[in-house]
Short mmCIF file of C-alpha atoms in Angstrom, two decimals:
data_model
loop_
_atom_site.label_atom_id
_atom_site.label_comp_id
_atom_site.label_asym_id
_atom_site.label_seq_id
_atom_site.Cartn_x
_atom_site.Cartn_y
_atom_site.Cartn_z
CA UNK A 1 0.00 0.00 0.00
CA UNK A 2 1.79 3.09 -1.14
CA UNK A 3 -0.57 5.51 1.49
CA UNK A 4 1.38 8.63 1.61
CA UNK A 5 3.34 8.31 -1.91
CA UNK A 6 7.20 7.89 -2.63
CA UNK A 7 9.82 9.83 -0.77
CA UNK A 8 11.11 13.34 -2.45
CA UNK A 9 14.54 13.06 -3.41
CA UNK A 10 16.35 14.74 -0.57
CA UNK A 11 14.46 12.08 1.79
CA UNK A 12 15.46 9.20 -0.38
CA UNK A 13 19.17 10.19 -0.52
CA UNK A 14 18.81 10.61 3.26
CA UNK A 15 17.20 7.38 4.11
CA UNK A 16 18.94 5.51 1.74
CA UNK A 17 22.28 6.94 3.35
CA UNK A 18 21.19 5.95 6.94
CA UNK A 19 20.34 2.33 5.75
CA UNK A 20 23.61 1.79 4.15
CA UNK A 21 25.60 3.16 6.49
CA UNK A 22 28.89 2.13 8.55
CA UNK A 23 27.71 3.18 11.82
CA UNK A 24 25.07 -0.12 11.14
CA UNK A 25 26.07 -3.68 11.44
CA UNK A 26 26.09 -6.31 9.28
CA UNK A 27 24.00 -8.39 11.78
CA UNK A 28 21.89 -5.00 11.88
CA UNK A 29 21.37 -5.17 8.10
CA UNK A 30 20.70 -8.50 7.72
CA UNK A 31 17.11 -7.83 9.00
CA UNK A 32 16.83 -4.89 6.59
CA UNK A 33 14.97 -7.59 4.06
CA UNK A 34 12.62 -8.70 7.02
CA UNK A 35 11.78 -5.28 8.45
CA UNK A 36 12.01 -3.56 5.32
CA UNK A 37 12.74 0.12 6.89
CA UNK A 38 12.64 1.97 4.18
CA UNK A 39 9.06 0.62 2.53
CA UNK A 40 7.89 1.58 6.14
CA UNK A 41 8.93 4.88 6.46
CA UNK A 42 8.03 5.84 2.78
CA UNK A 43 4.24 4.46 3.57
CA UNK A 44 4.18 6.51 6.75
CA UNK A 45 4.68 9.41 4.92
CA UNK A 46 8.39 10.39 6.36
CA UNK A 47 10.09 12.74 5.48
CA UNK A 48 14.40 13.90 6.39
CA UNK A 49 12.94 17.37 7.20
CA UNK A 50 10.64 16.31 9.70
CA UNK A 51 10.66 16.48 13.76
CA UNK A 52 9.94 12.77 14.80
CA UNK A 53 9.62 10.88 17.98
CA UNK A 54 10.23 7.57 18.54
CA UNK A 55 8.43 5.65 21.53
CA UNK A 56 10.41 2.82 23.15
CA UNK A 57 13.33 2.58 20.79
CA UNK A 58 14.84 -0.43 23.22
CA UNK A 59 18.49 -0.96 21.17
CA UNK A 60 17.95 1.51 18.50
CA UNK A 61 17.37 -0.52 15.46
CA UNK A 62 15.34 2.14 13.53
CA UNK A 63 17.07 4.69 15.57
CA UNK A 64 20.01 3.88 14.03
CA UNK A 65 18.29 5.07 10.48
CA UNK A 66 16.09 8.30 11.81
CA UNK A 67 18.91 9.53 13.38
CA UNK A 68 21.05 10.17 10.75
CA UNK A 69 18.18 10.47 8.27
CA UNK A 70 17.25 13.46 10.60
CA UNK A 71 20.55 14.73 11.25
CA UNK A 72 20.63 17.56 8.74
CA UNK A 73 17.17 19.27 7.84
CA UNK A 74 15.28 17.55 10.76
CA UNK A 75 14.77 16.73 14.69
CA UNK A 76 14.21 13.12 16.58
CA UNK A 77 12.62 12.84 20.29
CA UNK A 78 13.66 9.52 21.51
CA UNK A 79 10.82 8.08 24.34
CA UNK A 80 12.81 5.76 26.72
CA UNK A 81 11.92 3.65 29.29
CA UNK A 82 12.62 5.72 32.92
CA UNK A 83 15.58 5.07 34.93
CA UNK A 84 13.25 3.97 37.41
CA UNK A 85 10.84 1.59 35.91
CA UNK A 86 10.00 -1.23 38.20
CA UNK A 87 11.48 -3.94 35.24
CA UNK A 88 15.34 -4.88 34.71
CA UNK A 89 14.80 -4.99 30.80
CA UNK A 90 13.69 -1.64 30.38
CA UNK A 91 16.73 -0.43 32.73
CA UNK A 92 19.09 -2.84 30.61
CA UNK A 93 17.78 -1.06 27.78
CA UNK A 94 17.96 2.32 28.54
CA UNK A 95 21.18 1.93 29.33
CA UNK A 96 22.33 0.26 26.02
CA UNK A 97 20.67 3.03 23.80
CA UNK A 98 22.58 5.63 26.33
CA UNK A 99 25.73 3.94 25.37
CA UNK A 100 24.63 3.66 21.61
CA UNK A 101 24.44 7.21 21.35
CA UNK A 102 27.63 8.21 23.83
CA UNK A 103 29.89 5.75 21.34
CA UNK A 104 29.28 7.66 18.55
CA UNK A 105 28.24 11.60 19.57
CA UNK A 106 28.78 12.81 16.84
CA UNK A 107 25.94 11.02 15.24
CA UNK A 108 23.43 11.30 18.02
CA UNK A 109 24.06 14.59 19.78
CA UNK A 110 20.78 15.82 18.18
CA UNK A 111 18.47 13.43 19.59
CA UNK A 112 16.90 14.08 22.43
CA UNK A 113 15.65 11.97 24.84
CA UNK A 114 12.52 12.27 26.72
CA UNK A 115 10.67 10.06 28.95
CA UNK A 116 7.52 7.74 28.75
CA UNK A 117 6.45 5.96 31.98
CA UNK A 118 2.99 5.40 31.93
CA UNK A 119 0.74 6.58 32.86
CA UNK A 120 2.65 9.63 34.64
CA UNK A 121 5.73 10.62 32.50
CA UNK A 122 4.08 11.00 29.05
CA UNK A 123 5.44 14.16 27.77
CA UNK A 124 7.04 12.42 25.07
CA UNK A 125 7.70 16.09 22.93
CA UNK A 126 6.70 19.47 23.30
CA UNK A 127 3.02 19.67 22.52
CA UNK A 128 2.24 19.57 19.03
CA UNK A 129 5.87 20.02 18.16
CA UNK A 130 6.26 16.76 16.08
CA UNK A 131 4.86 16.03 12.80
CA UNK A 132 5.90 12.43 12.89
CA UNK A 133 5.30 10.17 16.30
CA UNK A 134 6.41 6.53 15.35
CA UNK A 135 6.16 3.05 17.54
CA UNK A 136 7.62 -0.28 16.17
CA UNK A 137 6.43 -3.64 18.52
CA UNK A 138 5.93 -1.95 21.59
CA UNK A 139 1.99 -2.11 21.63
CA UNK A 140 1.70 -5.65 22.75
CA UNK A 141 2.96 -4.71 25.60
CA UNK A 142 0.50 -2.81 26.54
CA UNK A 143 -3.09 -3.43 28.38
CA UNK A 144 -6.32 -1.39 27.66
CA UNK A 145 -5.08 1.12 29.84
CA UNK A 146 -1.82 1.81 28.94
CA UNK A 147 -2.97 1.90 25.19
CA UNK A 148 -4.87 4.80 26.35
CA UNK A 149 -2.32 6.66 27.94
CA UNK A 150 0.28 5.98 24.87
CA UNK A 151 -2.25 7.24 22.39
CA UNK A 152 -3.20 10.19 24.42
CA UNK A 153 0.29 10.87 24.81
CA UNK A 154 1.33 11.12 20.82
CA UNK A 155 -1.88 13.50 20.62
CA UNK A 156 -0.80 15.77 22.46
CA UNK A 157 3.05 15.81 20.93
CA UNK A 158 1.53 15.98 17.46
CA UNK A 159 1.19 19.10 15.90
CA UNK A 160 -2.23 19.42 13.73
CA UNK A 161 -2.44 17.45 10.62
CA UNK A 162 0.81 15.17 12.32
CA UNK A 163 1.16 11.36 11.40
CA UNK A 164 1.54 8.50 14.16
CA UNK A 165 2.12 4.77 12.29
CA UNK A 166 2.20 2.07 14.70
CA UNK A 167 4.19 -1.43 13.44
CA UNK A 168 3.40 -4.56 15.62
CA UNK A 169 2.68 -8.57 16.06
CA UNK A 170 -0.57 -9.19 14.55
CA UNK A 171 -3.10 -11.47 16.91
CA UNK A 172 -5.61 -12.41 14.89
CA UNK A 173 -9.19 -10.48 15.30
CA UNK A 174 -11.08 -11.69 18.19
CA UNK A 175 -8.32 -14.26 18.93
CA UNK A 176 -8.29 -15.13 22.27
CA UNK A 177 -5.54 -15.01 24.88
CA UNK A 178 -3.08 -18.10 24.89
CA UNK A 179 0.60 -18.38 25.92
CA UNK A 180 1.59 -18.12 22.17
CA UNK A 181 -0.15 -15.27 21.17
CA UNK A 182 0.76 -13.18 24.33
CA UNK A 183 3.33 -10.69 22.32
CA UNK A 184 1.09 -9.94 19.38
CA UNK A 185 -1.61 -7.08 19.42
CA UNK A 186 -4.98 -7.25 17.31
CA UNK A 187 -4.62 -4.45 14.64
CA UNK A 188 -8.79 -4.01 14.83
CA UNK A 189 -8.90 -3.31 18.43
CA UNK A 190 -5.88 -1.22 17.80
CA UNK A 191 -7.57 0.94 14.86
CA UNK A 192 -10.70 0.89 17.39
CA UNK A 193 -8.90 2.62 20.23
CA UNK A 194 -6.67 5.02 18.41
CA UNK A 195 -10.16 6.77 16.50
CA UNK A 196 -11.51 6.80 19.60
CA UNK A 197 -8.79 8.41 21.14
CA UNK A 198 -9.36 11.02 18.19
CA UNK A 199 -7.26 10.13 15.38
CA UNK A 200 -7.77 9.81 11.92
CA UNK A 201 -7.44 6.20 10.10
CA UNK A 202 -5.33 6.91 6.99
CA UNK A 203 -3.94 3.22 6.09
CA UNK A 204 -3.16 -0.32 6.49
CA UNK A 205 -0.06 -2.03 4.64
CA UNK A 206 1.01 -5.93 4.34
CA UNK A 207 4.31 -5.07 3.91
CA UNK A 208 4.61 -7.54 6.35
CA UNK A 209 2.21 -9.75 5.53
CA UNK A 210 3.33 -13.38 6.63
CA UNK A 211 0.75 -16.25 6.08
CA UNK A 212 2.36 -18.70 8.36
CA UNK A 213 3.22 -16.86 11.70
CA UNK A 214 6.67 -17.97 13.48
CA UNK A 215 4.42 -17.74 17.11
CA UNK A 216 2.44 -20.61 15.95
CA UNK A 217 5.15 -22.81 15.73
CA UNK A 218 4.43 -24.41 19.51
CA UNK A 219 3.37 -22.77 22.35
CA UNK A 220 6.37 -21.00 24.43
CA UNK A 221 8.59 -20.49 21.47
CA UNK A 222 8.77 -16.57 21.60
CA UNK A 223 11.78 -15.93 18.90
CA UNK A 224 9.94 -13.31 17.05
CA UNK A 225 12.97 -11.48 15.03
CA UNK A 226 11.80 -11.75 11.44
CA UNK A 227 9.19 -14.59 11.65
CA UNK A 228 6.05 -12.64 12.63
CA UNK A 229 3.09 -11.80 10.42
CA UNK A 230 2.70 -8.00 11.54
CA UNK A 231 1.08 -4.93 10.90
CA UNK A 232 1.97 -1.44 9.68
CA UNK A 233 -0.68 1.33 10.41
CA UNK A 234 -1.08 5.08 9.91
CA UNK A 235 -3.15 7.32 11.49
CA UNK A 236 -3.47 11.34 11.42
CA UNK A 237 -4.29 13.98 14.05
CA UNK A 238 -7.46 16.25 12.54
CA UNK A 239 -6.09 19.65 11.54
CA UNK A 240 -8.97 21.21 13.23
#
């Protein structure tokens, strides 16, 4: 689904940059065909003069292509886990992206990171100071409630008119809970809660369509790099 169109050329030569570049592994790349960044960002409509926040970036996999992609015409808020979350994961990685960005400054001085602890630390941006608000598998995590609180908190960063694409684990519609399906998120109850929360619906994409789903393999096998079937959404805050 081509939703927003193709990247101008200053945004292609940016991105395209970014996904090629040194600063990335070849471990990093190798997921490139799975995750297919740059099909992503060119459905949600990015662009390399944009100011963009990214919730939850845990190691900095896409971080590692905004942040250069942003570096010269644009702006990145990274939303991190608090150094007081009650979880040693999110610590872990908070401290990992910290290093990430203090090994190579130069790179990363102009991110800026910002906290989002729900359902108290949620100013993720200056209000309506970002055009782009982005989350990639980070909604299954989340119950009812903190769904809520996430999507009221990329309302408020979003300027009018700003775009907020959400990339997770697809559960199947109506699917109920099970061990195995306990890291994927149902993208109907997802497009149901983000309208409500005031958003415009703008797309859907099967970019990452995958018929057979690595979770169904057998119950308690979790490895989800690459095997998922997922979803790629877009919505947009009214301009009025």
């Amino acid at each position: 689904s081509p939703a927003l169109g193709e990247f101008d050329p200053r945004t292609a030569a940016a991105v395209d940059a970014a996904i090629g570049g040194e600063h990335r592994t070849e471990a990093q790349k190798a997921r490139d065909a799975a995750r297919k960044p740059r099909e992503v960002l060119e459905f949600l409509g990015f662009r390399s003069d944009m100011t963009v926040v990214e919730i939850w970036p845990g190691s900095g996999w896409y971080t590692q292509i905004l942040a250069p992609a942003l570096k010269d015409d644009g702006s990145l808020y990274a939303a991190c886990a608090s150094p007081n979350d009650p979880y040693g994961f999110q610590r872990r990685g908070l401290g990992s992206f910290l290093k990430m960005m203090g090994d190579d400054p130069d790179l990363y001085r102009h991110v800026v990171v910002t906290t989002l602890s729900l359902p108290y630390q949620i100013e993720i941006a200056p209000r309506e100071s970002a055009d782009m608000v982005v989350t990639f598998r980070n909604v299954h995590n989340l119950n009812a409630e903190g769904r809520h609180n996430l999507n009221d908190a990329v309302f408020e960063a979003l300027r009018p008119g700003g775009l907020y694409g959400v990339v997770d684990h697809t559960r199947r519609h109506m699917e109920p809970d099970t061990p195995a399906n306990r890291r994927r998120a149902d993208p109907v109850q997802v497009i149901q809660e983000t309208i409500e929360a005031g958003f415009e619906f703008v797309g859907y994409s099967d970019l990452h369509y995958r018929p057979v789903d690595g979770l169904n393999l057998e119950v308690g096998d979790q490895r989800v790099t690459g095997r998922t079937d997922r979803f790629t959404l877009l919505f947009r805050k009214p301009e009025g």
